[in-house]
Amino acid sequence: MHGTNISTVGILGSGIMGAGLAEVAARAGYDVIVRSRSQAAADAMIAQVGKGLAKQVERGKLEATEAEAILGRISATDHLGKLATCDLVIESVVEDLAIKKALFAELEQIVKPEGILATNTSTLPVVDLAMVTQRPDKVCGIHFFNPAPAMKLVEIIRPLTASDETIAAASAFATSCGKDAVEVKDRAGFIVNALLFPYLNNAVRMWEQGTASLESIDTAMKGGCNFPMGPFALLDLVGLDTSLSILDALYTEFRDPNYAAVPTIRRMVAAGQLGRKTKRGFYQY
Ligand SMILES: NC(=O)c1ccc[n+]([C@@H]2O[C@H](COP(=O)([O-])OP(=O)(O)OC[C@H]3O[C@@H](n4cnc5c(N)ncnc54)[C@H](O)[C@@H]3O)[C@@H](O)[C@H]2O)c1
């Protein structure tokens, strides 16, 4: 169905992105094994995917038999050893380099030698993960966007160590999932976040300087650039904490003042005003 050499895909992490990735890969016809630290969390994730699929059936967007088949292709485990036979593993756990490095070292021991080990990191250096394995040529980034089933783009991150075959296989996998794959070098922020975050940061700076109100800036960027939402609505959606860690990673890498998070963002994070998820960010929800 998918036309690649990959048949079994392992997903590590059952958070927002893990669940989306499992759905995307199973929809494309892959057998998917989701591994979480607890069996309960892994099972809950499958239930969440099932709920989403059931909604699509209700809306007439998906046949019930197809939904059942997709769900039937996903299994859940708390045992890392179950990933041994995977042709591709996509790591999507918390954005923490030490945790990801430890996992890649474990995967190296477990996954068959020809298996590709990929990360869904948004900002971390992929080469650091490649270098804790004995197969740095088979490690790359496959960066999906949130929500993964709906967003069309996938960035394929090429660390200095990756082989052409690995990058080609990762791109073919993303394409087989119905995504537009773009290749990018292993630099903080890759393409999208490296270009998006200076804009978001500068929008907050403009507001700090009193140039215009939040609402005016959002209205201006929607109406003037045809963006689906303005910068403050987007920051609230992404989460101020996530936005701050992305800006910090970009600033650490490039030392460009456009990436230096403006004080308002840091203070709002300290105050727990993280956006939609805490019901208060630049706007109230
Ligand atoms: N949320 C987004 O918009 C988005 C978009 C693209 C990529 N990403 C990337 O995807 C990855 C996951 O992000 P998310 O938004 O799904 O996060 P999340 O917080 O929803 O999920 C994180 C997962 O990591 C697991 N985890 C935490 N500590 C762990 C540990 N020590 N060992 C193993 N697992 C552990 C958690 O149990 C959870 O399943 C990150 O690398 C993030 O940068 C996120």
mmCIF file of C-alpha atoms and ligand atoms in Angstrom:
data_model
loop_
_atom_site.group_PDB
_atom_site.id
_atom_site.type_symbol
_atom_site.label_atom_id
_atom_site.label_comp_id
_atom_site.label_asym_id
_atom_site.label_seq_id
_atom_site.Cartn_x
_atom_site.Cartn_y
_atom_site.Cartn_z
ATOM 1 C CA MET A 1 0.000 0.000 0.000
ATOM 2 C CA HIS A 2 2.768 2.422 0.968
ATOM 3 C CA GLY A 3 5.410 1.277 -1.533
ATOM 4 C CA THR A 4 8.471 1.695 0.731
ATOM 5 C CA ASN A 5 10.860 -0.919 2.155
ATOM 6 C CA ILE A 6 9.541 -0.159 5.624
ATOM 7 C CA SER A 7 6.788 -2.316 7.089
ATOM 8 C CA THR A 8 6.928 -1.932 10.888
ATOM 9 C CA VAL A 9 7.258 1.490 12.528
ATOM 10 C CA GLY A 10 7.983 1.993 16.228
ATOM 11 C CA ILE A 11 6.861 5.164 17.969
ATOM 12 C CA LEU A 12 8.430 6.140 21.281
ATOM 13 C CA GLY A 13 6.395 8.425 23.506
ATOM 14 C CA SER A 14 2.634 8.611 23.873
ATOM 15 C CA GLY A 15 2.207 12.381 24.153
ATOM 16 C CA ILE A 16 0.467 14.764 21.747
ATOM 17 C CA MET A 17 2.841 13.997 18.901
ATOM 18 C CA GLY A 18 3.218 10.250 19.543
ATOM 19 C CA ALA A 19 -0.523 9.692 19.160
ATOM 20 C CA GLY A 20 -0.627 11.726 15.943
ATOM 21 C CA LEU A 21 2.356 9.877 14.479
ATOM 22 C CA ALA A 22 0.808 6.484 15.251
ATOM 23 C CA GLU A 23 -2.390 7.471 13.435
ATOM 24 C CA VAL A 24 -0.530 8.866 10.425
ATOM 25 C CA ALA A 25 1.669 5.765 9.986
ATOM 26 C CA ALA A 26 -1.185 3.279 10.533
ATOM 27 C CA ARG A 27 -3.367 5.156 8.033
ATOM 28 C CA ALA A 28 -0.594 4.780 5.464
ATOM 29 C CA GLY A 29 -0.679 1.011 5.969
ATOM 30 C CA TYR A 30 2.273 0.494 8.313
ATOM 31 C CA ASP A 31 2.196 -1.800 11.326
ATOM 32 C CA VAL A 32 2.803 0.488 14.282
ATOM 33 C CA ILE A 33 4.143 -0.371 17.725
ATOM 34 C CA VAL A 34 3.789 2.407 20.275
ATOM 35 C CA ARG A 35 6.021 2.232 23.304
ATOM 36 C CA SER A 36 5.318 4.230 26.423
ATOM 37 C CA ARG A 37 6.879 3.957 29.856
ATOM 38 C CA SER A 38 3.636 2.515 31.236
ATOM 39 C CA GLN A 39 1.269 0.077 29.556
ATOM 40 C CA ALA A 40 -1.648 2.205 30.801
ATOM 41 C CA ALA A 41 -0.340 5.303 28.992
ATOM 42 C CA ALA A 42 0.269 3.313 25.808
ATOM 43 C CA ASP A 43 -3.249 1.830 25.957
ATOM 44 C CA ALA A 44 -4.745 5.273 26.652
ATOM 45 C CA MET A 45 -3.023 6.599 23.573
ATOM 46 C CA ILE A 46 -4.543 3.911 21.368
ATOM 47 C CA ALA A 47 -7.946 4.695 22.885
ATOM 48 C CA GLN A 48 -7.388 8.365 22.007
ATOM 49 C CA VAL A 49 -6.534 7.496 18.398
ATOM 50 C CA GLY A 50 -9.665 5.296 18.323
ATOM 51 C CA LYS A 51 -11.832 8.170 19.557
ATOM 52 C CA GLY A 52 -10.491 10.484 16.860
ATOM 53 C CA LEU A 53 -11.131 7.884 14.161
ATOM 54 C CA ALA A 54 -14.672 7.246 15.482
ATOM 55 C CA LYS A 55 -15.399 10.976 15.159
ATOM 56 C CA GLN A 56 -14.258 10.894 11.540
ATOM 57 C CA VAL A 57 -16.576 7.929 10.900
ATOM 58 C CA GLU A 58 -19.471 9.858 12.495
ATOM 59 C CA ARG A 59 -18.779 12.797 10.203
ATOM 60 C CA GLY A 60 -18.772 10.489 7.196
ATOM 61 C CA LYS A 61 -15.099 11.163 6.451
ATOM 62 C CA LEU A 62 -13.953 7.589 7.025
ATOM 63 C CA GLU A 63 -15.524 4.143 6.525
ATOM 64 C CA ALA A 64 -16.067 2.223 9.781
ATOM 65 C CA THR A 65 -14.220 -0.796 8.372
ATOM 66 C CA GLU A 66 -11.253 1.396 7.446
ATOM 67 C CA ALA A 67 -11.153 2.925 10.947
ATOM 68 C CA GLU A 68 -11.134 -0.566 12.406
ATOM 69 C CA ALA A 69 -8.319 -1.626 10.075
ATOM 70 C CA ILE A 70 -6.211 1.431 11.002
ATOM 71 C CA LEU A 71 -6.681 0.793 14.718
ATOM 72 C CA GLY A 72 -5.941 -2.902 14.203
ATOM 73 C CA ARG A 73 -2.508 -1.999 12.844
ATOM 74 C CA ILE A 74 -1.474 -0.199 16.074
ATOM 75 C CA SER A 75 -0.268 -2.102 19.128
ATOM 76 C CA ALA A 76 0.915 -0.723 22.455
ATOM 77 C CA THR A 77 3.671 -1.839 24.787
ATOM 78 C CA ASP A 78 5.703 -0.647 27.774
ATOM 79 C CA HIS A 79 8.573 -2.919 26.729
ATOM 80 C CA LEU A 80 11.339 -1.355 24.618
ATOM 81 C CA GLY A 81 12.441 -4.849 23.469
ATOM 82 C CA LYS A 82 9.259 -5.118 21.360
ATOM 83 C CA LEU A 83 10.782 -2.584 18.942
ATOM 84 C CA ALA A 84 13.517 -5.072 17.907
ATOM 85 C CA THR A 85 11.986 -5.867 14.517
ATOM 86 C CA CYS A 86 11.109 -2.297 13.526
ATOM 87 C CA ASP A 87 12.390 -1.032 10.171
ATOM 88 C CA LEU A 88 11.981 2.532 11.430
ATOM 89 C CA VAL A 89 11.677 3.929 14.959
ATOM 90 C CA ILE A 90 10.530 7.534 15.500
ATOM 91 C CA GLU A 91 11.407 8.862 18.944
ATOM 92 C CA SER A 92 8.916 11.485 20.154
ATOM 93 C CA VAL A 93 9.464 11.807 23.903
ATOM 94 C CA VAL A 94 9.907 14.977 25.923
ATOM 95 C CA GLU A 95 12.262 17.633 24.428
ATOM 96 C CA ASP A 96 15.278 16.835 26.634
ATOM 97 C CA LEU A 97 18.636 15.965 25.089
ATOM 98 C CA ALA A 98 19.879 13.784 27.977
ATOM 99 C CA ILE A 99 16.687 11.695 27.962
ATOM 100 C CA LYS A 100 16.741 11.320 24.175
ATOM 101 C CA LYS A 101 20.452 10.353 24.161
ATOM 102 C CA ALA A 102 19.861 7.659 26.779
ATOM 103 C CA LEU A 103 16.971 6.279 24.705
ATOM 104 C CA PHE A 104 19.006 6.223 21.478
ATOM 105 C CA ALA A 105 21.792 4.320 23.285
ATOM 106 C CA GLU A 106 19.183 1.755 24.380
ATOM 107 C CA LEU A 107 17.605 1.575 20.916
ATOM 108 C CA GLU A 108 21.041 0.874 19.455
ATOM 109 C CA GLN A 109 21.162 -2.336 21.537
ATOM 110 C CA ILE A 110 17.609 -3.384 20.714
ATOM 111 C CA VAL A 111 16.609 -2.461 17.161
ATOM 112 C CA LYS A 112 17.912 -4.667 14.323
ATOM 113 C CA PRO A 113 21.116 -3.212 12.832
ATOM 114 C CA GLU A 114 19.506 -2.191 9.533
ATOM 115 C CA GLY A 115 16.687 -0.295 11.298
ATOM 116 C CA ILE A 116 16.537 3.503 10.921
ATOM 117 C CA LEU A 117 16.420 5.506 14.164
ATOM 118 C CA ALA A 118 14.694 8.892 13.772
ATOM 119 C CA THR A 119 13.773 11.716 16.118
ATOM 120 C CA ASN A 120 10.819 14.088 16.019
ATOM 121 C CA THR A 121 12.757 16.774 17.937
ATOM 122 C CA SER A 122 11.842 20.398 17.204
ATOM 123 C CA THR A 123 15.199 21.964 18.064
ATOM 124 C CA LEU A 124 17.826 19.541 19.397
ATOM 125 C CA PRO A 125 20.967 18.584 17.412
ATOM 126 C CA VAL A 126 20.216 15.297 15.653
ATOM 127 C CA VAL A 127 23.935 14.516 15.329
ATOM 128 C CA ASP A 128 24.197 14.248 19.128
ATOM 129 C CA LEU A 129 21.694 11.380 19.004
ATOM 130 C CA ALA A 130 23.418 9.776 16.013
ATOM 131 C CA MET A 131 26.752 9.731 17.859
ATOM 132 C CA VAL A 132 25.516 7.676 20.812
ATOM 133 C CA THR A 133 24.728 4.830 18.380
ATOM 134 C CA GLN A 134 26.959 2.507 16.348
ATOM 135 C CA ARG A 135 24.931 3.392 13.214
ATOM 136 C CA PRO A 136 25.182 7.184 12.864
ATOM 137 C CA ASP A 137 24.554 6.777 9.114
ATOM 138 C CA LYS A 138 21.070 5.438 9.926
ATOM 139 C CA VAL A 139 19.988 8.272 12.236
ATOM 140 C CA CYS A 140 18.022 11.326 11.036
ATOM 141 C CA GLY A 141 15.228 13.684 12.026
ATOM 142 C CA ILE A 142 11.646 13.226 10.831
ATOM 143 C CA HIS A 143 9.934 16.360 12.139
ATOM 144 C CA PHE A 144 6.140 16.333 11.980
ATOM 145 C CA PHE A 145 3.930 19.304 12.844
ATOM 146 C CA ASN A 146 1.074 19.469 15.311
ATOM 147 C CA PRO A 147 -1.549 18.026 14.781
ATOM 148 C CA ALA A 148 0.358 15.422 12.770
ATOM 149 C CA PRO A 149 -2.664 13.915 10.960
ATOM 150 C CA ALA A 150 -3.712 17.347 9.647
ATOM 151 C CA MET A 151 -0.445 19.157 8.953
ATOM 152 C CA LYS A 152 0.987 18.560 5.510
ATOM 153 C CA LEU A 153 4.666 19.301 6.140
ATOM 154 C CA VAL A 154 7.425 17.001 7.375
ATOM 155 C CA GLU A 155 11.001 18.255 7.688
ATOM 156 C CA ILE A 156 13.612 15.564 7.028
ATOM 157 C CA ILE A 157 16.698 16.513 9.035
ATOM 158 C CA ARG A 158 20.057 15.453 7.653
ATOM 159 C CA PRO A 159 22.817 15.353 10.279
ATOM 160 C CA LEU A 160 26.407 15.338 8.945
ATOM 161 C CA THR A 161 26.554 11.614 9.659
ATOM 162 C CA ALA A 162 23.442 10.405 7.757
ATOM 163 C CA SER A 163 23.715 8.397 4.544
ATOM 164 C CA ASP A 164 21.848 9.304 1.361
ATOM 165 C CA GLU A 165 19.943 5.995 1.658
ATOM 166 C CA THR A 166 18.668 6.921 5.120
ATOM 167 C CA ILE A 167 17.495 10.360 3.991
ATOM 168 C CA ALA A 168 15.849 8.865 0.900
ATOM 169 C CA ALA A 169 14.068 6.215 3.016
ATOM 170 C CA ALA A 170 12.882 8.816 5.538
ATOM 171 C CA SER A 171 11.576 11.066 2.743
ATOM 172 C CA ALA A 172 9.834 8.130 1.048
ATOM 173 C CA PHE A 173 8.209 7.235 4.370
ATOM 174 C CA ALA A 174 6.914 10.801 4.873
ATOM 175 C CA THR A 175 5.646 10.962 1.280
ATOM 176 C CA SER A 176 3.888 7.606 1.662
ATOM 177 C CA CYS A 177 2.084 9.132 4.673
ATOM 178 C CA GLY A 178 0.671 11.796 2.330
ATOM 179 C CA LYS A 179 3.041 14.520 3.530
ATOM 180 C CA ASP A 180 5.206 17.054 1.722
ATOM 181 C CA ALA A 181 8.775 16.186 2.747
ATOM 182 C CA VAL A 182 11.496 18.838 2.674
ATOM 183 C CA GLU A 183 15.135 18.109 3.436
ATOM 184 C CA VAL A 184 17.021 20.431 5.751
ATOM 185 C CA LYS A 185 20.411 20.477 7.459
ATOM 186 C CA ASP A 186 20.780 19.762 11.157
ATOM 187 C CA ARG A 187 20.506 23.327 12.515
ATOM 188 C CA ALA A 188 18.402 24.512 15.455
ATOM 189 C CA GLY A 189 14.856 25.275 14.350
ATOM 190 C CA PHE A 190 15.359 23.639 10.932
ATOM 191 C CA ILE A 191 13.339 25.696 8.403
ATOM 192 C CA VAL A 192 9.960 26.461 9.899
ATOM 193 C CA ASN A 193 10.814 27.336 13.495
ATOM 194 C CA ALA A 194 14.000 29.198 12.492
ATOM 195 C CA LEU A 195 11.919 31.553 10.336
ATOM 196 C CA LEU A 196 8.743 31.637 12.415
ATOM 197 C CA PHE A 197 10.139 32.407 15.857
ATOM 198 C CA PRO A 198 11.960 35.695 15.118
ATOM 199 C CA TYR A 199 8.639 36.926 13.714
ATOM 200 C CA LEU A 200 6.720 35.845 16.836
ATOM 201 C CA ASN A 201 9.414 37.285 19.128
ATOM 202 C CA ASN A 202 9.460 40.590 17.246
ATOM 203 C CA ALA A 203 5.670 40.807 17.421
ATOM 204 C CA VAL A 204 5.923 40.714 21.228
ATOM 205 C CA ARG A 205 8.735 43.316 21.096
ATOM 206 C CA MET A 206 6.547 45.585 18.944
ATOM 207 C CA TRP A 207 3.738 45.274 21.499
ATOM 208 C CA GLU A 208 6.189 45.930 24.402
ATOM 209 C CA GLN A 209 7.242 49.128 22.615
ATOM 210 C CA GLY A 210 3.614 50.254 22.457
ATOM 211 C CA THR A 211 3.470 50.382 18.676
ATOM 212 C CA ALA A 212 0.003 48.795 18.590
ATOM 213 C CA SER A 213 -2.332 46.642 20.682
ATOM 214 C CA LEU A 214 -2.281 42.814 20.646
ATOM 215 C CA GLU A 215 -5.555 42.767 18.778
ATOM 216 C CA SER A 216 -4.344 45.269 16.194
ATOM 217 C CA ILE A 217 -1.141 43.327 15.522
ATOM 218 C CA ASP A 218 -3.080 40.045 15.159
ATOM 219 C CA THR A 219 -5.670 41.695 12.898
ATOM 220 C CA ALA A 220 -2.920 43.281 10.802
ATOM 221 C CA MET A 221 -1.017 40.051 10.192
ATOM 222 C CA LYS A 222 -4.192 38.116 9.364
ATOM 223 C CA GLY A 223 -5.588 40.700 6.982
ATOM 224 C CA GLY A 224 -2.283 41.986 5.609
ATOM 225 C CA CYS A 225 -0.464 38.690 5.080
ATOM 226 C CA ASN A 226 -3.371 36.264 4.807
ATOM 227 C CA PHE A 227 -2.048 34.319 7.819
ATOM 228 C CA PRO A 228 -4.731 32.094 9.398
ATOM 229 C CA MET A 229 -4.023 33.585 12.825
ATOM 230 C CA GLY A 230 -2.017 36.466 14.256
ATOM 231 C CA PRO A 231 1.248 36.077 16.215
ATOM 232 C CA PHE A 232 -0.300 36.352 19.700
ATOM 233 C CA ALA A 233 -3.030 33.802 18.974
ATOM 234 C CA LEU A 234 -0.325 31.509 17.586
ATOM 235 C CA LEU A 235 1.972 31.941 20.609
ATOM 236 C CA ASP A 236 -0.969 31.070 22.885
ATOM 237 C CA LEU A 237 -1.694 27.968 20.783
ATOM 238 C CA VAL A 238 1.922 26.717 20.698
ATOM 239 C CA GLY A 239 2.383 27.467 24.409
ATOM 240 C CA LEU A 240 4.645 30.149 25.847
ATOM 241 C CA ASP A 241 6.858 27.539 27.576
ATOM 242 C CA THR A 242 7.448 25.628 24.338
ATOM 243 C CA SER A 243 8.023 28.915 22.486
ATOM 244 C CA LEU A 244 10.588 30.013 25.070
ATOM 245 C CA SER A 245 12.543 26.759 24.825
ATOM 246 C CA ILE A 246 12.580 27.015 21.026
ATOM 247 C CA LEU A 247 13.827 30.641 21.179
ATOM 248 C CA ASP A 248 16.483 29.696 23.753
ATOM 249 C CA ALA A 249 17.707 26.823 21.566
ATOM 250 C CA LEU A 250 17.849 29.130 18.524
ATOM 251 C CA TYR A 251 19.698 31.841 20.453
ATOM 252 C CA THR A 252 22.200 29.344 21.861
ATOM 253 C CA GLU A 253 22.956 28.108 18.351
ATOM 254 C CA PHE A 254 23.080 31.393 16.387
ATOM 255 C CA ARG A 255 23.540 34.254 18.930
ATOM 256 C CA ASP A 256 21.248 36.334 16.716
ATOM 257 C CA PRO A 257 19.413 39.033 18.739
ATOM 258 C CA ASN A 258 16.201 38.262 16.831
ATOM 259 C CA TYR A 259 16.184 34.916 18.676
ATOM 260 C CA ALA A 260 16.796 36.433 22.153
ATOM 261 C CA ALA A 261 13.427 35.928 23.870
ATOM 262 C CA VAL A 262 11.911 39.260 24.861
ATOM 263 C CA PRO A 263 11.434 39.677 28.634
ATOM 264 C CA THR A 264 7.618 39.475 28.453
ATOM 265 C CA ILE A 265 7.714 35.873 27.207
ATOM 266 C CA ARG A 266 10.098 34.764 29.982
ATOM 267 C CA ARG A 267 8.066 36.551 32.685
ATOM 268 C CA MET A 268 4.781 35.091 31.432
ATOM 269 C CA VAL A 269 6.262 31.592 31.596
ATOM 270 C CA ALA A 270 7.477 32.280 35.154
ATOM 271 C CA ALA A 271 3.942 33.401 36.028
ATOM 272 C CA GLY A 272 2.433 30.206 34.580
ATOM 273 C CA GLN A 273 0.630 32.152 31.837
ATOM 274 C CA LEU A 274 1.393 29.611 29.126
ATOM 275 C CA GLY A 275 -1.430 30.259 26.675
ATOM 276 C CA ARG A 276 -4.484 28.137 25.869
ATOM 277 C CA LYS A 277 -3.346 25.204 28.002
ATOM 278 C CA THR A 278 -3.462 27.323 31.196
ATOM 279 C CA LYS A 279 -6.464 29.354 29.963
ATOM 280 C CA ARG A 280 -4.360 32.487 30.113
ATOM 281 C CA GLY A 281 -1.638 33.775 27.851
ATOM 282 C CA PHE A 282 -1.757 36.938 25.767
ATOM 283 C CA TYR A 283 -5.520 36.313 25.687
ATOM 284 C CA GLN A 284 -7.884 34.766 28.263
ATOM 285 C CA TYR A 285 -9.605 31.474 27.355
HETATM 286 N N1 LIG B 1 3.899 19.660 20.496
HETATM 287 C C1 LIG B 1 4.296 20.094 19.313
HETATM 288 O O1 LIG B 1 3.725 21.038 18.748
HETATM 289 C C2 LIG B 1 5.457 19.409 18.618
HETATM 290 C C3 LIG B 1 5.572 19.543 17.227
HETATM 291 C C4 LIG B 1 6.623 18.891 16.570
HETATM 292 C C5 LIG B 1 7.554 18.160 17.304
HETATM 293 N N2 LIG B 1 7.430 18.076 18.662
HETATM 294 C C6 LIG B 1 8.433 17.267 19.388
HETATM 295 O O2 LIG B 1 7.851 16.013 19.692
HETATM 296 C C7 LIG B 1 8.426 15.505 20.905
HETATM 297 C C8 LIG B 1 7.304 15.167 21.872
HETATM 298 O O3 LIG B 1 6.534 16.324 22.108
HETATM 299 P P1 LIG B 1 5.002 16.276 22.594
HETATM 300 O O4 LIG B 1 4.445 17.608 22.309
HETATM 301 O O5 LIG B 1 4.339 15.039 22.095
HETATM 302 O O6 LIG B 1 5.218 16.139 24.179
HETATM 303 P P2 LIG B 1 4.274 15.555 25.289
HETATM 304 O O7 LIG B 1 4.646 16.249 26.550
HETATM 305 O O8 LIG B 1 2.841 15.533 24.867
HETATM 306 O O9 LIG B 1 4.741 14.006 25.374
HETATM 307 C C9 LIG B 1 6.011 13.651 25.832
HETATM 308 C C10 LIG B 1 6.107 12.143 26.010
HETATM 309 O O10 LIG B 1 7.413 11.853 26.526
HETATM 310 C C11 LIG B 1 7.275 10.905 27.563
HETATM 311 N N3 LIG B 1 8.419 11.013 28.453
HETATM 312 C C12 LIG B 1 8.687 11.995 29.344
HETATM 313 N N4 LIG B 1 9.828 11.726 29.995
HETATM 314 C C13 LIG B 1 10.293 10.558 29.488
HETATM 315 C C14 LIG B 1 11.421 9.745 29.776
HETATM 316 N N5 LIG B 1 12.304 10.084 30.708
HETATM 317 N N6 LIG B 1 11.584 8.611 29.051
HETATM 318 C C15 LIG B 1 10.682 8.249 28.100
HETATM 319 N N7 LIG B 1 9.581 8.973 27.808
HETATM 320 C C16 LIG B 1 9.406 10.105 28.504
HETATM 321 C C17 LIG B 1 5.956 11.274 28.222
HETATM 322 O O11 LIG B 1 5.483 10.188 28.986
HETATM 323 C C18 LIG B 1 5.096 11.568 27.000
HETATM 324 O O12 LIG B 1 4.596 10.361 26.453
HETATM 325 C C19 LIG B 1 9.406 16.574 21.386
HETATM 326 O O13 LIG B 1 10.692 16.268 20.949
HETATM 327 C C20 LIG B 1 8.890 17.839 20.705
HETATM 328 O O14 LIG B 1 9.897 18.803 20.505
HETATM 329 C C21 LIG B 1 6.390 18.654 19.328
#
